Amino acid sequence: MIGSHIVDLLVHDQQIDEVRVVDSFFADDTKKNLENSVGSGKLRTLTADVRDGDGILGALQGVNYVFHLAAVMTLDGLDRPEWIWSVNAGGFFNVLNASRQVGVERVVLSSSTSAYGDVPGDKKLTEELVLKPTTIYGATKASSEALAHAFWRTFGLETVALRYGVVYGPRLHRRSKSSMVIRDVIDAVLRNERVVVFGDGSQRCEWVYVNDVARANIAALYSNVAGESINVGTGSAETIRQVVDTILRLMDATVDVEYKPFDKPVAYNENVMDVTKSSRVLGFLPSTSLEEGLMAQIEYQRAEMQGV
């Protein structure tokens, strides 16, 4: 989802000659996400697994810059922690090591607020906080950030880690534990079905629109900062119930909503991020309101359901 939006921006960048997508394509829908960029003539796709060091080394030959988004989501690897670790941390090491060997100038890492772990709810998430992740996924992100910093200090490979809030928007997949509530609610309304939401709706999230996240990545590419971790969010948070109510209002829906206990464990980071650093260092601030982003998501899913 996020990677395809980055690609859409890159293919329109006059300074970029080729955009190379390296993916294992284990999810059937991922190639479809690139449809908007195929006609640019700049897109090249390679199938490779980040756990294959030699394969990644070959895929990065001639590459100047890398955006690293490959990761196993928490729910995908809930019962397979070794898979999460081997892809998220081990795979990122392979990408960094290959980047060092082939002369890549800069690597931009997609990280997450999951790296922070438990922080008192009244405390803002600032980049200076000590990372204490409470999930395997969060631990792999914290470890990846440490690797990125180490490669910068040891080998001079420029790295930037971007810590995202809950990303939503067009091409939202069903494997994201927090943002899938948006997709599920919209789908239910489009089918005129009862809306079921797990949890009591009081959980707060910092929702950030996918195109804003993509723009943050481009800002990190062209920045002169290295060896840093930077929050990418809005600096505000809304509860799941508020988001659900907004979707229903935007869709003029009168369906029933049922809040029920979680069927799977979901760890929400309910803190608000301090986004001062992203503004100061990257010159980046999000430009999409929650209503605008949700409307774009609604229209995307409506078209998807109609087979457009």
CSV table of N, CA and C in Angstrom, one decimal, residues 150-288:
chain,number,residue,atom,x,y,z
A,150,ALA,N,23.6,2.2,13.0
A,150,ALA,CA,24.9,1.6,13.0
A,150,ALA,C,25.6,1.6,11.6
A,151,PHE,N,24.8,1.3,10.6
A,151,PHE,CA,25.4,1.3,9.2
A,151,PHE,C,25.8,2.8,8.8
A,152,TRP,N,25.1,3.7,9.3
A,152,TRP,CA,25.4,5.1,9.1
A,152,TRP,C,26.7,5.5,9.8
A,153,ARG,N,26.8,5.1,11.0
A,153,ARG,CA,28.0,5.5,11.8
A,153,ARG,C,29.2,4.6,11.4
A,154,THR,N,29.0,3.4,11.0
A,154,THR,CA,30.1,2.5,10.7
A,154,THR,C,30.6,2.6,9.3
A,155,PHE,N,29.7,2.7,8.4
A,155,PHE,CA,30.0,2.6,6.9
A,155,PHE,C,29.7,3.9,6.2
A,156,GLY,N,29.1,4.9,6.8
A,156,GLY,CA,28.7,6.1,6.2
A,156,GLY,C,27.5,6.0,5.2
A,157,LEU,N,26.8,4.9,5.3
A,157,LEU,CA,25.6,4.7,4.5
A,157,LEU,C,24.5,5.6,5.1
A,158,GLU,N,24.0,6.6,4.4
A,158,GLU,CA,23.0,7.5,4.9
A,158,GLU,C,21.7,6.8,5.1
A,159,THR,N,21.1,6.9,6.3
A,159,THR,CA,19.8,6.3,6.6
A,159,THR,C,18.9,7.2,7.3
A,160,VAL,N,17.6,7.1,7.1
A,160,VAL,CA,16.6,7.8,7.8
A,160,VAL,C,15.5,6.8,8.2
A,161,ALA,N,15.0,6.8,9.4
A,161,ALA,CA,13.9,5.9,9.8
A,161,ALA,C,12.7,6.8,10.1
A,162,LEU,N,11.6,6.4,9.5
A,162,LEU,CA,10.3,7.2,9.6
A,162,LEU,C,9.4,6.3,10.4
A,163,ARG,N,8.9,6.9,11.6
A,163,ARG,CA,8.0,6.1,12.5
A,163,ARG,C,6.6,6.6,12.2
A,164,TYR,N,5.8,5.7,11.6
A,164,TYR,CA,4.4,6.0,11.2
A,164,TYR,C,3.4,5.8,12.3
A,165,GLY,N,2.4,6.6,12.2
A,165,GLY,CA,1.2,6.4,13.0
A,165,GLY,C,0.4,5.3,12.3
A,166,VAL,N,-0.9,5.2,12.4
A,166,VAL,CA,-1.8,4.2,11.8
A,166,VAL,C,-2.1,4.8,10.4
A,167,VAL,N,-1.5,4.1,9.4
A,167,VAL,CA,-1.7,4.5,8.0
A,167,VAL,C,-2.9,3.9,7.3
A,168,TYR,N,-3.7,4.8,6.6
A,168,TYR,CA,-4.9,4.3,6.0
A,168,TYR,C,-5.0,5.1,4.6
A,169,GLY,N,-5.9,4.6,3.8
A,169,GLY,CA,-6.1,5.2,2.5
A,169,GLY,C,-6.3,4.2,1.4
A,170,PRO,N,-6.5,4.6,0.2
A,170,PRO,CA,-6.6,3.7,-1.0
A,170,PRO,C,-5.5,2.7,-1.0
A,171,ARG,N,-5.9,1.5,-1.4
A,171,ARG,CA,-5.1,0.3,-1.4
A,171,ARG,C,-4.8,-0.3,-0.1
A,172,LEU,N,-5.6,0.1,0.9
A,172,LEU,CA,-5.5,-0.4,2.3
A,172,LEU,C,-5.7,-1.9,2.3
A,173,HIS,N,-4.8,-2.7,2.8
A,173,HIS,CA,-5.0,-4.1,2.8
A,173,HIS,C,-5.6,-4.6,4.1
A,174,ARG,N,-5.9,-5.8,4.1
A,174,ARG,CA,-6.6,-6.4,5.3
A,174,ARG,C,-5.6,-6.9,6.4
A,175,ARG,N,-4.3,-6.7,6.2
A,175,ARG,CA,-3.4,-7.3,7.1
A,175,ARG,C,-2.9,-6.3,8.2
A,176,SER,N,-3.4,-5.1,8.1
A,176,SER,CA,-3.0,-4.1,9.1
A,176,SER,C,-3.9,-4.1,10.2
A,177,LYS,N,-3.4,-4.4,11.4
A,177,LYS,CA,-4.3,-4.7,12.6
A,177,LYS,C,-5.1,-3.6,13.0
A,178,SER,N,-4.6,-2.3,12.9
A,178,SER,CA,-5.3,-1.2,13.4
A,178,SER,C,-6.2,-0.6,12.4
A,179,SER,N,-5.6,-0.4,11.2
A,179,SER,CA,-6.4,0.4,10.2
A,179,SER,C,-7.4,-0.5,9.5
A,180,MET,N,-7.4,-1.8,9.7
A,180,MET,CA,-8.4,-2.6,8.9
A,180,MET,C,-9.8,-2.3,9.4
A,181,VAL,N,-10.0,-1.7,10.6
A,181,VAL,CA,-11.3,-1.4,11.0
A,181,VAL,C,-12.0,-0.4,10.0
A,182,ILE,N,-11.2,0.5,9.4
A,182,ILE,CA,-11.7,1.4,8.4
A,182,ILE,C,-12.3,0.6,7.2
A,183,ARG,N,-11.5,-0.3,6.7
A,183,ARG,CA,-11.9,-1.0,5.5
A,183,ARG,C,-13.1,-1.9,5.8
A,184,ASP,N,-13.1,-2.5,7.0
A,184,ASP,CA,-14.2,-3.4,7.3
A,184,ASP,C,-15.5,-2.7,7.5
A,185,VAL,N,-15.5,-1.5,8.1
A,185,VAL,CA,-16.7,-0.7,8.3
A,185,VAL,C,-17.2,-0.2,6.9
A,186,ILE,N,-16.3,0.3,6.0
A,186,ILE,CA,-16.8,0.7,4.7
A,186,ILE,C,-17.4,-0.4,3.9
A,187,ASP,N,-16.7,-1.6,3.9
A,187,ASP,CA,-17.2,-2.7,3.2
A,187,ASP,C,-18.6,-3.1,3.7
A,188,ALA,N,-18.8,-3.1,5.0
A,188,ALA,CA,-20.1,-3.4,5.6
A,188,ALA,C,-21.2,-2.5,5.1
A,189,VAL,N,-20.9,-1.2,5.2
A,189,VAL,CA,-21.9,-0.2,4.7
A,189,VAL,C,-22.2,-0.3,3.3
A,190,LEU,N,-21.2,-0.6,2.4
A,190,LEU,CA,-21.4,-0.7,1.0
A,190,LEU,C,-22.3,-1.9,0.7
A,191,ARG,N,-22.3,-2.9,1.6
A,191,ARG,CA,-23.1,-4.1,1.4
A,191,ARG,C,-24.4,-4.0,2.2
A,192,ASN,N,-24.6,-2.9,2.9
A,192,ASN,CA,-25.8,-2.7,3.7
A,192,ASN,C,-25.9,-3.8,4.8
A,193,GLU,N,-24.7,-4.1,5.4
A,193,GLU,CA,-24.7,-5.1,6.4
A,193,GLU,C,-24.5,-4.4,7.8
A,194,ARG,N,-24.7,-5.2,8.8
A,194,ARG,CA,-24.4,-4.7,10.2
A,194,ARG,C,-22.9,-4.5,10.3
A,195,VAL,N,-22.6,-3.4,10.9
A,195,VAL,CA,-21.2,-3.1,11.2
A,195,VAL,C,-20.7,-3.7,12.5
A,196,VAL,N,-19.7,-4.5,12.5
A,196,VAL,CA,-19.1,-5.1,13.7
A,196,VAL,C,-17.7,-4.5,13.9
A,197,VAL,N,-17.5,-3.9,15.1
A,197,VAL,CA,-16.2,-3.3,15.5
A,197,VAL,C,-15.7,-4.0,16.7
A,198,PHE,N,-14.5,-4.5,16.7
A,198,PHE,CA,-14.0,-5.2,17.8
A,198,PHE,C,-13.4,-4.2,18.8
A,199,GLY,N,-13.7,-4.3,20.1
A,199,GLY,CA,-13.3,-3.4,21.1
A,199,GLY,C,-14.5,-2.5,21.4
A,200,ASP,N,-14.3,-1.6,22.4
A,200,ASP,CA,-15.4,-0.7,22.8
A,200,ASP,C,-15.4,0.6,22.0
A,201,GLY,N,-14.4,0.8,21.1
A,201,GLY,CA,-14.3,2.0,20.3
A,201,GLY,C,-13.6,3.2,21.0
A,202,SER,N,-13.1,3.0,22.2
A,202,SER,CA,-12.5,4.1,22.9
A,202,SER,C,-11.0,4.2,22.6
A,203,GLN,N,-10.4,3.2,21.9
A,203,GLN,CA,-9.0,3.2,21.6
A,203,GLN,C,-8.7,4.4,20.7
A,204,ARG,N,-7.7,5.2,21.0
A,204,ARG,CA,-7.3,6.3,20.2
A,204,ARG,C,-6.1,5.9,19.3
A,205,CYS,N,-6.2,6.5,18.1
A,205,CYS,CA,-5.1,6.2,17.2
A,205,CYS,C,-4.7,7.5,16.5
A,206,GLU,N,-3.5,7.6,16.1
A,206,GLU,CA,-3.0,8.7,15.2
A,206,GLU,C,-3.1,8.3,13.8
A,207,TRP,N,-4.2,8.7,13.1
A,207,TRP,CA,-4.4,8.2,11.8
A,207,TRP,C,-3.7,9.1,10.8
A,208,VAL,N,-2.9,8.6,9.9
A,208,VAL,CA,-2.2,9.4,8.9
A,208,VAL,C,-2.5,8.8,7.5
A,209,TYR,N,-2.8,9.7,6.6
A,209,TYR,CA,-3.2,9.4,5.2
A,209,TYR,C,-2.0,8.9,4.4
A,210,VAL,N,-2.2,7.9,3.6
A,210,VAL,CA,-1.1,7.2,2.9
A,210,VAL,C,-0.3,8.1,2.0
A,211,ASN,N,-1.0,9.0,1.3
A,211,ASN,CA,-0.2,9.9,0.4
A,211,ASN,C,0.6,10.9,1.2
A,212,ASP,N,0.2,11.2,2.4
A,212,ASP,CA,1.1,12.1,3.2
A,212,ASP,C,2.3,11.3,3.7
A,213,VAL,N,2.1,10.0,4.0
A,213,VAL,CA,3.3,9.2,4.3
A,213,VAL,C,4.2,9.0,3.2
A,214,ALA,N,3.7,8.9,2.0
A,214,ALA,CA,4.5,8.8,0.8
A,214,ALA,C,5.3,10.1,0.6
A,215,ARG,N,4.7,11.2,0.8
A,215,ARG,CA,5.4,12.5,0.7
A,215,ARG,C,6.5,12.7,1.7
A,216,ALA,N,6.2,12.1,2.9
A,216,ALA,CA,7.3,12.2,3.9
A,216,ALA,C,8.5,11.4,3.5
A,217,ASN,N,8.3,10.2,2.8
A,217,ASN,CA,9.4,9.4,2.3
A,217,ASN,C,10.2,10.2,1.3
A,218,ILE,N,9.5,10.9,0.4
A,218,ILE,CA,10.2,11.7,-0.7
A,218,ILE,C,11.0,12.8,0.0
A,219,ALA,N,10.4,13.4,1.0
A,219,ALA,CA,11.1,14.5,1.8
A,219,ALA,C,12.4,13.9,2.4
A,220,ALA,N,12.3,12.7,3.0
A,220,ALA,CA,13.4,12.0,3.6
A,220,ALA,C,14.5,11.7,2.6
A,221,LEU,N,14.1,11.4,1.3
A,221,LEU,CA,15.0,11.1,0.3
A,221,LEU,C,15.9,12.3,0.0
A,222,TYR,N,15.2,13.5,-0.1
A,222,TYR,CA,16.0,14.7,-0.5
A,222,TYR,C,16.5,15.5,0.6
A,223,SER,N,16.3,15.0,1.9
A,223,SER,CA,16.8,15.8,3.0
A,223,SER,C,18.3,15.6,3.2
A,224,ASN,N,18.9,16.4,4.0
A,224,ASN,CA,20.4,16.3,4.3
A,224,ASN,C,20.6,15.7,5.6
A,225,VAL,N,19.6,15.2,6.3
A,225,VAL,CA,19.7,14.5,7.6
A,225,VAL,C,20.0,13.1,7.4
A,226,ALA,N,20.8,12.5,8.3
A,226,ALA,CA,21.2,11.1,8.2
A,226,ALA,C,21.3,10.5,9.7
A,227,GLY,N,21.1,9.2,9.8
A,227,GLY,CA,21.2,8.6,11.1
A,227,GLY,C,20.2,8.9,12.1
A,228,GLU,N,19.0,9.4,11.6
A,228,GLU,CA,18.0,9.9,12.5
A,228,GLU,C,16.7,9.1,12.3
A,229,SER,N,15.9,9.1,13.4
A,229,SER,CA,14.5,8.6,13.4
A,229,SER,C,13.5,9.7,13.5
A,230,ILE,N,12.5,9.7,12.7
A,230,ILE,CA,11.6,10.9,12.7
A,230,ILE,C,10.1,10.4,12.7
A,231,ASN,N,9.3,11.0,13.5
A,231,ASN,CA,7.9,10.7,13.6
A,231,ASN,C,7.2,11.2,12.3
A,232,VAL,N,6.2,10.4,11.8
A,232,VAL,CA,5.4,10.8,10.7
A,232,VAL,C,3.9,10.6,11.1
A,233,GLY,N,3.3,11.7,11.4
A,233,GLY,CA,1.9,11.6,11.9
A,233,GLY,C,1.3,13.0,11.8
A,234,THR,N,0.2,13.2,12.5
A,234,THR,CA,-0.6,14.4,12.4
A,234,THR,C,-0.5,15.2,13.7
A,235,GLY,N,0.0,14.6,14.8
A,235,GLY,CA,0.1,15.3,16.0
A,235,GLY,C,-1.3,15.4,16.7
A,236,SER,N,-2.2,14.6,16.3
A,236,SER,CA,-3.5,14.5,16.9
A,236,SER,C,-4.1,13.1,16.8
A,237,ALA,N,-5.1,12.8,17.6
A,237,ALA,CA,-5.6,11.4,17.6
A,237,ALA,C,-7.1,11.4,17.7
A,238,GLU,N,-7.7,10.4,17.1
A,238,GLU,CA,-9.2,10.2,17.2
A,238,GLU,C,-9.5,8.8,17.7
A,239,THR,N,-10.5,8.6,18.4
A,239,THR,CA,-10.9,7.2,18.8
A,239,THR,C,-11.5,6.5,17.6
A,240,ILE,N,-11.5,5.2,17.7
A,240,ILE,CA,-12.1,4.3,16.7
A,240,ILE,C,-13.5,4.6,16.5
A,241,ARG,N,-14.2,4.9,17.6
A,241,ARG,CA,-15.6,5.3,17.6
A,241,ARG,C,-15.8,6.5,16.8
A,242,GLN,N,-15.0,7.5,17.0
A,242,GLN,CA,-15.1,8.8,16.2
A,242,GLN,C,-14.9,8.5,14.7
A,243,VAL,N,-13.9,7.6,14.4
A,243,VAL,CA,-13.7,7.3,13.0
A,243,VAL,C,-14.9,6.6,12.4
A,244,VAL,N,-15.4,5.6,13.1
A,244,VAL,CA,-16.6,4.9,12.6
A,244,VAL,C,-17.7,5.9,12.4
A,245,ASP,N,-18.0,6.7,13.3
A,245,ASP,CA,-19.1,7.7,13.2
A,245,ASP,C,-18.9,8.6,12.0
A,246,THR,N,-17.6,9.0,11.8
A,246,THR,CA,-17.3,9.9,10.6
A,246,THR,C,-17.6,9.1,9.3
A,247,ILE,N,-17.2,7.9,9.2
A,247,ILE,CA,-17.5,7.1,8.0
A,247,ILE,C,-19.0,7.0,7.8
A,248,LEU,N,-19.7,6.7,8.8
A,248,LEU,CA,-21.2,6.5,8.6
A,248,LEU,C,-21.8,7.9,8.2
A,249,ARG,N,-21.3,9.0,8.7
A,249,ARG,CA,-21.8,10.3,8.3
A,249,ARG,C,-21.5,10.6,6.8
A,250,LEU,N,-20.2,10.3,6.5
A,250,LEU,CA,-19.8,10.6,5.1
A,250,LEU,C,-20.6,9.7,4.1
A,251,MET,N,-21.0,8.5,4.5
A,251,MET,CA,-21.7,7.6,3.6
A,251,MET,C,-23.2,7.7,3.8
A,252,ASP,N,-23.6,8.6,4.7
A,252,ASP,CA,-25.0,8.8,4.9
A,252,ASP,C,-25.7,7.4,5.3
A,253,ALA,N,-25.0,6.7,6.1
A,253,ALA,CA,-25.4,5.3,6.4
A,253,ALA,C,-26.2,5.3,7.7
A,254,THR,N,-27.2,4.4,7.7
A,254,THR,CA,-28.1,4.2,8.9
A,254,THR,C,-28.0,2.7,9.5
A,255,VAL,N,-26.9,2.0,9.1
A,255,VAL,CA,-26.8,0.6,9.5
A,255,VAL,C,-26.5,0.6,11.0
A,256,ASP,N,-26.8,-0.6,11.6
A,256,ASP,CA,-26.5,-0.8,13.0
A,256,ASP,C,-25.0,-1.0,13.2
A,257,VAL,N,-24.5,-0.6,14.4
A,257,VAL,CA,-23.1,-0.8,14.7
A,257,VAL,C,-23.0,-1.6,16.0
A,258,GLU,N,-22.2,-2.7,16.0
A,258,GLU,CA,-22.1,-3.5,17.2
A,258,GLU,C,-20.6,-3.5,17.6
A,259,TYR,N,-20.4,-3.1,18.9
A,259,TYR,CA,-19.0,-3.2,19.4
A,259,TYR,C,-18.9,-4.4,20.3
A,260,LYS,N,-17.9,-5.3,20.0
A,260,LYS,CA,-17.8,-6.5,20.7
A,260,LYS,C,-16.4,-6.8,21.1
A,261,PRO,N,-16.1,-7.8,22.0
A,261,PRO,CA,-14.8,-8.1,22.4
A,261,PRO,C,-13.9,-8.5,21.3
A,262,PHE,N,-12.6,-8.2,21.4
A,262,PHE,CA,-11.6,-8.6,20.3
A,262,PHE,C,-11.6,-10.1,20.1
A,263,ASP,N,-11.6,-10.5,18.8
A,263,ASP,CA,-11.4,-11.9,18.5
A,263,ASP,C,-9.9,-12.2,18.4
A,264,LYS,N,-9.1,-11.2,18.2
A,264,LYS,CA,-7.6,-11.4,18.1
A,264,LYS,C,-7.0,-10.3,18.9
A,265,PRO,N,-5.8,-10.6,19.6
A,265,PRO,CA,-5.2,-9.5,20.3
A,265,PRO,C,-4.7,-8.4,19.4
A,266,VAL,N,-5.1,-7.2,19.8
A,266,VAL,CA,-4.7,-6.0,19.0
A,266,VAL,C,-4.1,-5.0,20.0
A,267,ALA,N,-2.8,-4.6,19.8
A,267,ALA,CA,-2.2,-3.6,20.7
A,267,ALA,C,-2.2,-2.2,20.0
A,268,TYR,N,-3.0,-1.3,20.6
A,268,TYR,CA,-3.1,0.0,20.0
A,268,TYR,C,-2.1,0.9,20.8
A,269,ASN,N,-1.3,1.7,20.0
A,269,ASN,CA,-0.5,2.7,20.6
A,269,ASN,C,-1.4,4.0,20.7
A,270,GLU,N,-1.9,4.4,21.8
A,270,GLU,CA,-2.9,5.4,21.9
A,270,GLU,C,-2.2,6.8,22.2
A,271,ASN,N,-0.9,6.9,22.1
A,271,ASN,CA,-0.3,8.2,22.3
A,271,ASN,C,-0.3,9.0,21.1
A,272,VAL,N,-0.2,10.3,21.3
A,272,VAL,CA,-0.1,11.3,20.2
A,272,VAL,C,1.4,11.6,19.9
A,273,MET,N,1.8,11.6,18.6
A,273,MET,CA,3.2,11.9,18.3
A,273,MET,C,3.5,13.4,18.3
A,274,ASP,N,4.7,13.7,18.7
A,274,ASP,CA,5.2,15.0,18.5
A,274,ASP,C,5.8,15.1,17.1
A,275,VAL,N,5.3,15.9,16.3
A,275,VAL,CA,5.7,16.0,14.9
A,275,VAL,C,6.6,17.2,14.6
A,276,THR,N,7.1,17.8,15.6
A,276,THR,CA,7.9,19.0,15.5
A,276,THR,C,9.2,18.7,14.6
A,277,LYS,N,9.8,17.5,14.9
A,277,LYS,CA,11.0,17.2,14.2
A,277,LYS,C,10.8,17.0,12.7
A,278,SER,N,9.7,16.4,12.3
A,278,SER,CA,9.4,16.2,10.9
A,278,SER,C,9.2,17.5,10.1
A,279,SER,N,8.6,18.4,10.8
A,279,SER,CA,8.5,19.8,10.2
A,279,SER,C,9.8,20.5,10.1
A,280,ARG,N,10.6,20.4,11.2
A,280,ARG,CA,11.8,21.1,11.2
A,280,ARG,C,12.9,20.5,10.4
A,281,VAL,N,13.0,19.2,10.4
A,281,VAL,CA,14.1,18.5,9.7
A,281,VAL,C,13.8,18.2,8.2
A,282,LEU,N,12.5,17.7,8.0
A,282,LEU,CA,12.1,17.3,6.7
A,282,LEU,C,11.3,18.4,5.9
A,283,GLY,N,10.9,19.4,6.7
A,283,GLY,CA,10.0,20.4,6.1
A,283,GLY,C,8.6,19.8,5.7
A,284,PHE,N,8.3,18.7,6.4
A,284,PHE,CA,7.0,18.0,6.1
A,284,PHE,C,6.0,18.1,7.2
A,285,LEU,N,4.8,18.3,6.7
A,285,LEU,CA,3.6,18.2,7.6
A,285,LEU,C,2.5,17.6,6.7
A,286,PRO,N,1.6,16.8,7.3
A,286,PRO,CA,0.5,16.2,6.5
A,286,PRO,C,-0.5,17.3,6.1
A,287,SER,N,-1.1,17.0,4.9
A,287,SER,CA,-2.0,18.0,4.3
A,287,SER,C,-3.4,17.5,4.2
A,288,THR,N,-3.6,16.2,4.5
A,288,THR,CA,-4.9,15.6,4.3
A,288,THR,C,-5.7,15.4,5.6
